[in-house]
Amino acid sequence: MLIDSTVRNVVLGCLILGSVSGILGTFAVLRRQGLVGDTLAHAALPGVVIAFMLSGSKAPLILILGASVSGWIAMSLLSSALRTTRLDPGTVMAVVLSSTFGLGVALLSWLQKSPTASLAGLDKYLLGQAASLVSDQVAVMGILGAVCVILVALLFKEFKLLSFDPVFAKSTGWPVAILESVLTGLLLVSIVVGLNTVGVVLMSAMLVAPAVAARPWSRSLTGMTLGAAVVGSTCGLLGAGVSLTVPKVPTGPAIVVFLGVAVVASLVLRHERRARLPAWRRP
Amino acid sequence: MTGPTIVALVAGLTAAGCALAGVYLVLGRRAMMADAISHSLLPGLVAAYLLAQGPNILAGTLGAVAAGLATVAGVEWLSRGRRLHADSAIGVVFPFMFAVGVLWVSLSFSNLHIDTDAVLFGEIAFAPIERLTWEGRDFGPVALWQSGTLVIINALFLLTLGKELKIVTFDETSADLQGVSPVRVKWALVTVVCLTTVVAFSAVGAVLAVGLLVAPVAVAQLLTRRLPVLFVMSLVVGVGASLAGHLLALAYDVSISGTIAAVMGGLFLAAWTVAPEQGWVAQWASRKRQAAKLKVQTLVVHVAEHRGTQSQSVENTLEHLVDELGWARPEAEKAVRRARDYGWIRLDGPTLELTDQGLSVARSIL
């Protein structure tokens, strides 16, 4: 073995997460769902805790399943509340986000006083801890990530239409509701896969920032998606590198700081370049 | 005062202050701004503690408010003129601020007591312990002073700027004509929300601060459209949920802030169930009523179509409705019964006859 297995796990985990969340985040940003990811990440917490309470196991697949179920419930509540009430989407998201997370915290604190529960690893879902990734988790991340990427590649044309003109898609008889569920499901998978690496709070940046950084530089969806994957995985790699070399630096926050720098650099550079073009060529 | 009483008081006052600040935030469709602000306070807090060389409350509050304002400015900068949706801008900015805060804490502040867990969940259970002291005298718990001041400040804010807030929220286009600057009013509101979030998050943590600001107003919005009622209801829901959540948390010995947030979620579900117009039960019932009414109208039109024709005695019977309209028998019976209740048809043996009222209904449809 050439490199230490911890190093390999952290680097691989951050690479997978960066690219997968970059790709799915692109669609979230284009569909103006920048904060849906944040809501789902918070809503995953009670699912993780309940899955652990029911199974007594901390196997990555079981916790991911729990997170997915509660994320899915939250998503259904969110969309049906938006359909039936006059409330603003932001209002409903804030309510869903805080109450599901609160439920998760309450359950977690209930577990903590029960002497039989070994909690190690569960609280990592809050802020994430890439350094504690084990090979099992990385393998699960890799498989689920690959499924996401393959499905996006297969349904690329459909997702494209859904992102830019859902009304037209519906009028031409596409199964819009099914496609939307698939896309949301994939988003959810990319979120729960990232939770133990970067945690609940920072997950939103993993989804949104790569797409925001890539957007001004490409006129095609393919370009933007690939660009977001590159930005996400590069920042993932850089963050992992810094946290492995500098002591006391947590991985998730390091990645997110790199992502923030990437967004600002992208927007400023783009602005500069545009300013230098002759007026008639400016878009 | 006993410990639990102090905690209950702090929770209730914080909830009241949050509800007051939350109304116009939610009405202005800026609920998720609260999420952005509450997660961004950390770096401001760290910077202020660094400058003040210790956990000074006043410096911390100022630093955190500054960080909150910087976050809102950052979101505005990202979403202005660049065709970036505000949600995406928020989704980038607040994790960035939070990450900077966490990095800063873990790099230079490990010796100082900023616990990132406490930032997320708050420490309301410890509210009775931290006391305000002045020249050796004990003036009671700091959190009580903080939350009490918050309620007073927010109430004063609403009293002085209430009219302007109303104009900007409900009729922004005419605000300039009425001599009200939407930009200034917006920043005043954002500043108050930042201050509220700072106080709330030191008591109940970043995530519940969002819940306290938004959830009571959301519940009230489901139940009323009148502004004064909205205010009262938000206050009642916020304070009520806090006290109920506190009692529940004590009973089961679990996290107070988490339980309060979960109770708010439960209240939202309850309000969404029973709400008069927007509730799902009301909408389900009204859909049922619509469907039933449509059935009766179909029936009346059918009877009118065949009225006075040869086949009348065959066509206008219950049996025939089952055959021709493809209705199930109980369905047809129900429609006939309902049409009789409305006084639209009467039964002449097995034949259905329109009343005058039924005839005019059928004519108005045709």
XYZ file of C-alpha atoms in Angstrom:
649
model
C 0.000 0.000 0.000
C 1.555 3.229 -1.155
C -0.456 5.644 0.907
C -1.891 5.483 4.349
C -5.492 4.259 4.359
C -6.781 7.279 6.333
C -5.320 9.644 3.768
C -6.775 7.567 0.948
C -10.237 7.483 2.540
C -10.336 11.213 3.198
C -9.084 12.155 -0.272
C -11.372 9.729 -2.073
C -14.367 10.695 0.068
C -13.899 14.411 -0.588
C -13.337 13.835 -4.322
C -16.496 11.742 -4.678
C -18.585 14.124 -2.612
C -17.278 17.221 -4.395
C -18.048 15.944 -7.862
C -21.420 14.314 -7.103
C -22.775 17.276 -5.139
C -21.440 19.645 -7.792
C -23.357 17.806 -10.515
C -26.659 17.559 -8.644
C -26.274 21.040 -7.212
C -26.232 22.390 -10.760
C -29.809 21.265 -11.274
C -30.836 22.506 -7.828
C -29.449 25.966 -8.579
C -31.030 26.114 -12.036
C -34.394 25.057 -10.599
C -34.047 27.783 -7.946
C -33.911 25.230 -5.184
C -30.682 26.493 -3.667
C -31.960 26.038 -0.134
C -33.870 22.795 -0.588
C -30.550 21.003 -0.076
C -30.063 22.786 3.232
C -33.577 21.839 4.348
C -33.105 18.186 3.401
C -29.729 18.015 5.127
C -31.294 19.223 8.381
C -34.267 16.902 7.937
C -31.934 13.917 7.587
C -30.828 14.153 11.229
C -33.903 12.612 12.918
C -33.789 9.820 10.323
C -30.195 9.025 11.206
C -30.983 8.963 14.925
C -34.154 6.889 14.536
C -32.383 4.409 12.238
C -29.763 3.971 14.924
C -32.364 3.612 17.677
C -34.290 0.974 15.739
C -31.345 -1.052 14.469
C -28.737 -0.405 17.126
C -26.244 -0.367 14.315
C -24.055 2.342 12.860
C -23.521 0.638 9.505
C -23.305 3.383 6.875
C -26.061 1.900 4.705
C -28.590 1.755 7.547
C -27.945 5.334 8.633
C -28.084 6.503 5.005
C -31.400 4.712 4.607
C -32.788 6.421 7.712
C -31.559 9.805 6.508
C -33.121 9.244 3.094
C -36.499 8.270 4.536
C -36.787 11.311 6.792
C -35.431 13.571 4.030
C -38.055 12.193 1.687
C -40.841 12.771 4.209
C -39.655 16.349 4.721
C -39.558 16.912 0.970
C -43.118 15.602 0.558
C -44.352 17.794 3.406
C -42.572 20.776 1.887
C -44.039 20.330 -1.569
C -47.573 19.572 -0.407
C -47.523 22.542 1.986
C -46.450 24.732 -0.933
C -49.259 23.324 -3.065
C -52.051 23.794 -0.549
C -51.099 26.956 1.361
C -50.248 30.520 0.465
C -47.014 30.440 2.447
C -43.750 31.545 0.863
C -41.370 28.641 0.034
C -38.715 30.174 2.293
C -41.142 30.233 5.221
C -42.061 26.578 4.836
C -38.424 25.581 4.404
C -37.453 27.428 7.580
C -40.246 25.706 9.517
C -39.402 22.224 8.176
C -35.678 22.740 8.667
C -35.831 23.940 12.258
C -38.491 21.534 13.493
C -36.986 18.385 11.954
C -33.535 19.332 13.173
C -34.954 20.099 16.613
C -36.595 16.671 16.688
C -33.254 15.120 15.754
C -31.455 17.009 18.504
C -34.083 16.049 21.081
C -33.838 12.368 20.087
C -30.049 12.547 20.133
C -30.070 13.986 23.656
C -32.486 11.252 24.735
C -30.088 8.627 23.368
C -27.152 10.263 25.057
C -28.448 9.658 28.567
C -29.290 6.048 27.875
C -26.190 4.235 29.123
C -26.317 1.414 26.566
C -26.025 3.572 23.483
C -22.616 4.123 22.030
C -22.983 7.377 20.231
C -19.567 7.735 18.707
C -20.068 8.658 15.110
C -23.628 9.916 15.283
C -22.782 13.440 16.353
C -20.339 13.584 13.454
C -23.341 14.156 11.253
C -23.661 17.677 12.587
C -20.330 19.106 11.560
C -18.960 16.131 9.695
C -15.591 14.563 10.204
C -13.900 13.412 7.060
C -10.874 12.240 9.037
C -12.967 9.502 10.607
C -14.160 8.084 7.284
C -13.573 4.370 7.045
C -13.214 2.250 3.919
C -16.787 0.920 4.243
C -18.208 4.430 4.187
C -16.055 5.450 1.239
C -17.164 2.353 -0.667
C -20.834 3.202 -0.032
C -20.184 6.800 -1.080
C -18.493 5.600 -4.256
C -21.291 3.222 -5.249
C -24.124 5.673 -4.517
C -22.170 8.480 -6.193
C -21.656 6.368 -9.297
C -25.380 5.536 -9.407
C -26.176 9.262 -9.226
C -23.759 10.183 -12.003
C -24.945 7.376 -14.301
C -28.604 8.284 -13.799
C -27.912 11.951 -14.467
C -26.026 11.014 -17.638
C -28.879 8.780 -18.829
C -31.607 11.306 -18.034
C -29.579 14.385 -18.940
C -31.908 15.577 -21.704
C -34.970 15.125 -19.479
C -33.410 16.937 -16.525
C -32.299 19.738 -18.822
C -35.836 20.361 -20.039
C -37.133 20.073 -16.498
C -34.661 22.704 -15.303
C -35.248 25.242 -18.043
C -38.861 24.794 -19.112
C -40.955 22.525 -16.888
C -44.199 23.932 -18.304
C -43.222 22.956 -21.838
C -42.109 19.539 -20.601
C -45.515 18.999 -19.046
C -47.412 20.247 -22.087
C -45.615 17.788 -24.360
C -46.661 14.916 -22.158
C -43.461 14.162 -20.282
C -43.873 12.441 -16.931
C -42.780 15.615 -15.146
C -43.851 14.478 -11.674
C -41.834 11.246 -11.952
C -38.782 13.044 -13.328
C -38.970 15.597 -10.528
C -39.107 12.823 -7.938
C -36.092 11.118 -9.515
C -34.107 14.348 -9.546
C -35.062 15.152 -5.952
C -34.235 11.585 -4.947
C -30.770 11.910 -6.464
C -30.275 15.245 -4.706
C -31.261 13.562 -1.456
C -28.791 10.712 -2.065
C -25.957 13.152 -2.713
C -26.853 14.961 0.525
C -27.003 11.944 2.806
C -23.788 10.656 1.271
C -22.076 13.919 2.198
C -23.424 14.247 5.723
C -20.702 12.407 7.596
C -18.016 14.162 5.593
C -19.009 17.820 5.797
C -22.027 17.736 8.092
C -25.518 19.201 8.081
C -24.730 22.905 8.085
C -22.082 22.968 5.383
C -23.819 20.591 2.972
C -25.700 23.442 1.325
C -22.434 25.002 0.123
C -21.261 21.697 -1.356
C -24.360 21.711 -3.556
C -24.723 25.359 -4.428
C -21.226 26.847 -4.553
C -19.720 24.713 -7.388
C -22.693 25.475 -9.648
C -22.585 29.182 -8.814
C -18.851 29.292 -9.545
C -19.202 27.370 -12.825
C -22.263 29.148 -14.153
C -20.745 32.362 -15.580
C -18.144 30.415 -17.563
C -20.339 28.179 -19.633
C -23.224 28.719 -21.999
C -24.268 25.061 -22.059
C -25.691 22.863 -19.340
C -23.131 20.174 -20.100
C -20.343 22.704 -19.598
C -21.849 24.024 -16.388
C -22.395 20.542 -14.959
C -18.874 19.412 -15.758
C -17.485 22.731 -14.508
C -19.370 22.345 -11.223
C -18.033 18.779 -10.860
C -14.487 20.041 -11.439
C -14.869 22.944 -8.979
C -16.444 20.661 -6.379
C -13.847 17.938 -6.614
C -10.931 20.403 -6.757
C -12.109 22.200 -3.634
C -12.763 18.819 -2.003
C -9.206 17.780 -2.781
C -7.726 21.095 -1.604
C -9.735 21.021 1.624
C -8.748 17.424 2.308
C -5.113 18.300 1.582
C -5.067 21.256 3.960
C -6.813 19.390 6.761
C -4.389 16.466 6.409
C -1.286 18.653 6.463
C -2.219 21.414 8.919
C -3.056 20.122 12.387
C -6.444 20.978 13.971
C -8.040 22.018 10.669
C -11.379 20.227 10.181
C -12.002 19.026 6.607
C -15.569 20.225 5.981
C -14.976 23.880 6.863
C -11.701 23.849 4.890
C -13.523 22.629 1.767
C -16.258 25.219 2.194
C -13.769 28.064 2.582
C -12.111 26.982 -0.679
C -15.542 26.865 -2.313
C -16.292 30.388 -1.102
C -13.004 31.631 -2.532
C -13.818 29.864 -5.810
C -17.209 31.606 -6.042
C -15.807 35.074 -5.372
C -12.850 34.505 -7.732
C -15.146 33.240 -10.466
C -17.523 36.198 -10.231
C -14.762 38.810 -9.961
C -12.702 37.350 -12.829
C -15.759 37.109 -14.992
C -16.612 40.721 -14.243
C -13.048 41.801 -15.084
C -13.069 39.928 -18.353
C -16.397 41.389 -19.325
C -15.224 44.910 -18.496
C -12.225 44.510 -20.822
C -14.364 43.500 -23.803
C -15.430 46.276 -26.189
C -18.921 47.461 -25.349
C -20.576 45.850 -28.376
C -19.308 42.416 -27.436
C -20.480 42.478 -23.846
C -23.254 40.016 -23.238
C -36.402 31.954 41.404
C -35.738 28.334 40.754
C -33.709 27.107 37.799
C -36.592 25.777 35.684
C -38.597 28.983 36.263
C -35.698 31.065 34.978
C -35.295 28.805 31.944
C -39.024 29.050 31.238
C -38.920 32.845 31.552
C -35.910 33.105 29.246
C -37.516 30.789 26.713
C -40.816 32.679 26.808
C -39.236 36.138 26.532
C -36.910 35.013 23.728
C -39.849 33.510 21.858
C -41.845 36.734 22.292
C -38.962 38.857 20.987
C -38.452 36.512 18.044
C -42.144 36.474 17.146
C -42.223 40.281 17.138
C -39.215 40.485 14.827
C -40.348 37.566 12.707
C -43.687 38.920 11.491
C -42.374 41.404 8.952
C -39.460 39.137 8.068
C -41.872 36.385 7.049
C -44.371 38.760 5.446
C -41.509 40.189 3.381
C -40.672 36.666 2.173
C -37.258 36.737 3.775
C -37.652 33.801 6.173
C -34.530 32.018 5.002
C -32.547 35.192 5.653
C -32.946 34.241 9.326
C -31.262 30.919 8.561
C -28.405 32.717 6.829
C -27.943 35.226 9.647
C -28.101 32.723 12.487
C -25.384 30.546 10.973
C -23.126 33.479 10.169
C -22.752 34.976 13.621
C -19.902 32.708 14.663
C -16.990 34.511 12.933
C -18.235 37.864 14.256
C -18.361 36.440 17.749
C -14.832 35.046 17.444
C -13.450 38.306 16.065
C -15.121 40.312 18.841
C -13.826 37.998 21.575
C -10.383 38.259 20.053
C -10.535 42.068 20.084
C -12.056 42.266 23.574
C -9.606 39.625 24.815
C -12.297 37.515 26.395
C -15.950 36.519 26.164
C -17.360 40.025 26.605
C -21.117 40.013 26.012
C -21.418 43.514 24.585
C -18.489 43.088 22.208
C -19.759 39.667 21.209
C -23.206 41.058 20.427
C -21.782 43.892 18.326
C -19.439 41.557 16.461
C -22.175 39.037 15.790
C -24.605 41.711 14.558
C -21.859 43.024 12.252
C -21.306 39.507 10.894
C -25.041 39.122 10.310
C -25.195 42.421 8.423
C -22.131 41.400 6.387
C -23.905 38.171 5.443
C -27.011 39.990 4.249
C -24.804 42.405 2.285
C -22.962 39.440 0.773
C -26.213 37.806 -0.274
C -27.378 41.085 -1.821
C -24.080 41.465 -3.690
C -24.220 37.946 -5.081
C -27.853 38.090 -6.117
C -27.892 41.591 -7.591
C -27.682 41.909 -11.351
C -25.963 38.577 -11.708
C -29.038 36.518 -12.343
C -28.288 34.424 -9.282
C -31.384 33.503 -7.302
C -31.366 34.788 -3.720
C -31.731 31.216 -2.402
C -28.507 30.166 -4.118
C -26.704 33.242 -2.819
C -27.836 32.421 0.722
C -26.812 28.785 0.220
C -23.250 29.860 -0.543
C -22.760 32.691 1.927
C -23.870 31.258 5.265
C -21.966 27.964 5.114
C -18.912 29.998 4.148
C -19.295 32.272 7.178
C -19.953 29.289 9.448
C -16.912 27.458 8.041
C -14.699 30.515 8.633
C -15.990 30.630 12.191
C -15.388 26.939 12.839
C -11.880 27.126 11.346
C -11.066 30.201 13.393
C -12.282 28.564 16.588
C -10.369 25.353 15.978
C -7.155 27.148 14.990
C -6.770 29.859 17.615
C -9.503 29.564 20.154
C -9.264 26.069 21.460
C -8.389 27.536 24.830
C -11.392 29.863 24.846
C -14.845 28.484 25.473
C -16.626 28.690 22.168
C -18.196 25.350 21.680
C -19.502 24.821 18.156
C -22.109 22.408 19.514
C -23.391 25.160 21.777
C -23.581 27.476 18.785
C -25.865 25.021 17.039
C -28.025 24.012 19.997
C -27.620 26.771 22.558
C -27.300 26.330 26.269
C -30.623 27.427 27.626
C -30.340 24.822 30.367
C -27.386 26.825 31.721
C -29.286 30.136 31.645
C -29.623 30.340 35.453
C -25.893 29.829 36.009
C -24.380 32.801 34.203
C -25.097 35.854 36.373
C -24.850 39.550 35.691
C -22.606 41.064 38.331
C -21.726 44.706 38.868
C -19.258 45.752 41.582
C -19.679 42.507 43.393
C -23.480 42.563 43.400
C -25.586 39.913 41.711
C -28.283 41.235 39.390
C -29.646 37.883 38.247
C -29.086 35.743 35.182
C -27.600 37.421 32.111
C -29.959 35.572 29.771
C -32.973 37.045 31.538
C -31.683 40.594 31.053
C -30.818 39.861 27.440
C -34.171 38.375 26.512
C -36.099 41.041 28.429
C -34.184 43.817 26.653
C -34.848 42.074 23.344
C -38.612 42.170 23.853
C -38.470 45.886 24.750
C -36.240 46.789 21.785
C -38.371 44.856 19.288
C -41.598 46.291 20.654
C -40.165 49.822 20.412
C -38.974 49.085 16.877
C -42.450 48.025 15.809
C -44.039 51.027 17.525
C -41.754 53.563 15.845
C -41.412 51.999 12.388
C -44.690 50.061 12.208
C -46.294 52.246 9.562
C -43.207 52.305 7.350
C -42.777 48.532 7.655
C -46.381 48.035 6.631
C -46.015 50.254 3.568
C -42.764 48.665 2.427
C -44.022 45.120 3.002
C -47.419 45.393 1.376
C -46.934 48.122 -1.204
C -43.286 48.585 -1.997
C -43.917 50.393 -5.287
C -45.783 53.232 -3.629
C -43.334 53.527 -0.733
C -41.204 56.147 -2.510
C -44.297 58.227 -3.249
C -45.155 58.195 0.433
C -41.663 59.311 1.371
C -40.563 55.981 2.791
C -37.246 54.528 1.701
C -37.630 50.758 1.201
C -33.863 50.290 1.425
C -33.575 52.031 4.791
C -36.577 50.247 6.261
C -35.240 46.906 5.008
C -31.864 47.445 6.641
C -33.492 48.571 9.873
C -35.498 45.337 9.880
C -32.422 43.267 9.032
C -30.501 44.897 11.887
C -33.284 44.110 14.343
C -33.426 40.524 13.068
C -29.647 40.229 13.494
C -29.870 41.490 17.073
C -32.786 39.148 17.777
C -30.900 36.218 16.325
C -27.817 36.990 18.437
C -29.848 36.973 21.640
C -31.891 33.954 20.575
C -28.941 31.913 19.489
C -26.985 32.382 22.686
C -30.025 30.924 24.455
C -31.371 28.334 22.078
C -28.801 27.931 19.288
C -28.653 28.808 15.626
C -31.201 26.365 14.248
C -33.914 26.939 16.836
C -33.432 30.693 16.458
C -34.720 30.243 12.914
C -37.676 28.249 14.220
C -38.579 30.874 16.827
C -38.437 33.664 14.249
C -40.372 31.940 11.476
C -42.539 29.075 12.754
C -44.983 31.043 14.973
C -45.622 33.509 12.160
C -46.071 30.660 9.683
C -48.643 29.035 11.975
C -50.456 32.345 12.363
C -50.370 32.960 8.614
C -52.233 29.712 8.083
C -55.002 30.826 10.408
C -55.503 34.515 9.666
C -54.941 37.226 7.083
C -55.394 40.173 9.419
C -52.224 41.870 10.607
C -53.168 42.622 14.249
C -54.466 39.066 14.686
C -51.286 37.788 13.060
C -49.179 39.601 15.646
C -51.167 38.353 18.627
C -51.314 34.814 17.285
C -47.582 34.698 16.551
C -46.849 35.835 20.090
C -49.216 33.267 21.603
C -47.903 30.428 19.454
C -44.248 31.333 20.046
C -44.521 31.715 23.801
C -46.917 28.782 24.153
C -44.711 26.417 22.168
C -41.655 27.474 24.176
C -43.319 26.832 27.498
C -44.869 23.550 26.350
C -41.566 22.442 24.818
C -39.744 23.310 28.024
C -42.142 21.261 30.152
C -41.931 18.314 27.741
C -38.154 18.469 27.718
C -38.073 18.497 31.528
C -40.455 15.538 31.689
C -38.366 13.389 29.354
C -35.015 14.910 30.302
C -34.049 15.831 26.732
C -32.666 18.884 24.936
C -34.871 21.913 25.664
C -34.162 23.809 22.452
C -34.634 20.720 20.287
C -37.973 19.932 21.935
C -39.241 23.508 21.536
C -38.402 23.349 17.814
C -40.142 19.999 17.443
C -43.242 21.317 19.260
C -43.331 24.251 16.816
C -43.257 21.751 13.961
C -46.144 19.861 15.576
C -48.146 23.079 15.924
C -47.494 23.857 12.273
C -48.829 20.445 11.244
C -51.872 20.959 13.464
C -52.559 24.418 12.034
C -52.116 23.111 8.528
C -54.688 20.429 9.289
C -57.402 22.645 10.749
C -56.789 25.937 8.905
C -60.042 27.297 7.456
C -58.937 27.906 3.852
C -55.397 26.653 3.499
C -55.748 23.558 5.648
C -55.630 20.241 3.867
C -58.781 18.957 5.573
C -60.762 22.016 4.485
C -59.427 21.687 0.941
C -60.194 17.978 0.819
C -63.732 18.628 2.021
C -64.246 21.435 -0.446
C -63.021 19.219 -3.304
C -65.520 16.574 -2.194
C -68.289 19.162 -2.132
C -67.342 20.373 -5.594
C -67.406 16.854 -6.978
C -70.806 16.171 -5.426
C -72.220 19.423 -6.753
C -70.938 18.608 -10.232
C -72.739 15.262 -10.043
C -76.030 16.894 -9.136
C -75.637 19.441 -11.924
C -74.958 16.649 -14.414
C -78.067 14.891 -13.195
C -80.229 17.981 -13.540
C -78.919 18.692 -17.043
C -79.536 15.089 -18.069
C -83.100 15.211 -16.824
C -83.649 18.561 -18.556
C -82.317 17.202 -21.865
C -84.908 14.424 -21.973
C -87.736 16.425 -20.483
C -90.938 16.286 -22.502
C -89.560 13.746 -24.975
C -91.014 10.346 -25.798
C -88.315 8.514 -23.949
C -88.683 10.631 -20.822
C -90.115 7.859 -18.716
C -87.219 5.598 -19.720
C -84.374 8.058 -19.691
C -85.179 9.920 -16.503
C -85.036 7.063 -14.051
C -82.517 6.065 -11.536
C -81.854 2.807 -13.422
C -81.023 4.686 -16.563
C -78.600 7.038 -14.833
C -76.674 3.967 -13.793
C -76.586 2.706 -17.375
C -76.035 5.837 -19.400
C -73.903 8.052 -17.196
C -71.844 5.090 -16.059
C -72.380 5.924 -12.378
C -72.320 3.283 -9.699
C -75.751 2.721 -8.167
C -75.018 4.181 -4.707
C -73.407 7.134 -6.440
C -76.544 7.744 -8.500
C -78.794 7.339 -5.476
C -76.746 9.851 -3.579
C -76.929 12.368 -6.437
C -80.702 11.952 -6.664
C -81.091 12.349 -2.910
C -78.930 15.458 -2.944
C -80.854 16.931 -5.883
C -84.086 16.410 -3.925
C -82.537 18.039 -0.880
C -81.656 21.059 -2.996
C -85.275 21.046 -4.214
C -84.174 20.685 -7.845
C -86.082 17.482 -8.708
C -89.027 15.517 -7.413
C -89.942 11.886 -7.917
C -92.970 11.012 -9.944
C -93.124 7.259 -9.428
C -89.789 6.051 -10.844
C -89.493 9.101 -13.124
C -87.404 12.064 -12.126
C -89.084 15.414 -12.698
C -87.463 18.839 -12.554
C -88.913 21.439 -10.252
C -89.049 25.039 -11.451
C -85.898 25.755 -9.498
C -84.161 22.742 -11.045
C -85.211 23.867 -14.477
C -83.690 27.301 -14.024
C -80.473 25.713 -12.721
C -80.302 23.460 -15.786
C -80.960 26.434 -18.088
C -78.250 28.497 -16.473
C -75.769 25.663 -17.046
C -76.865 25.049 -20.618
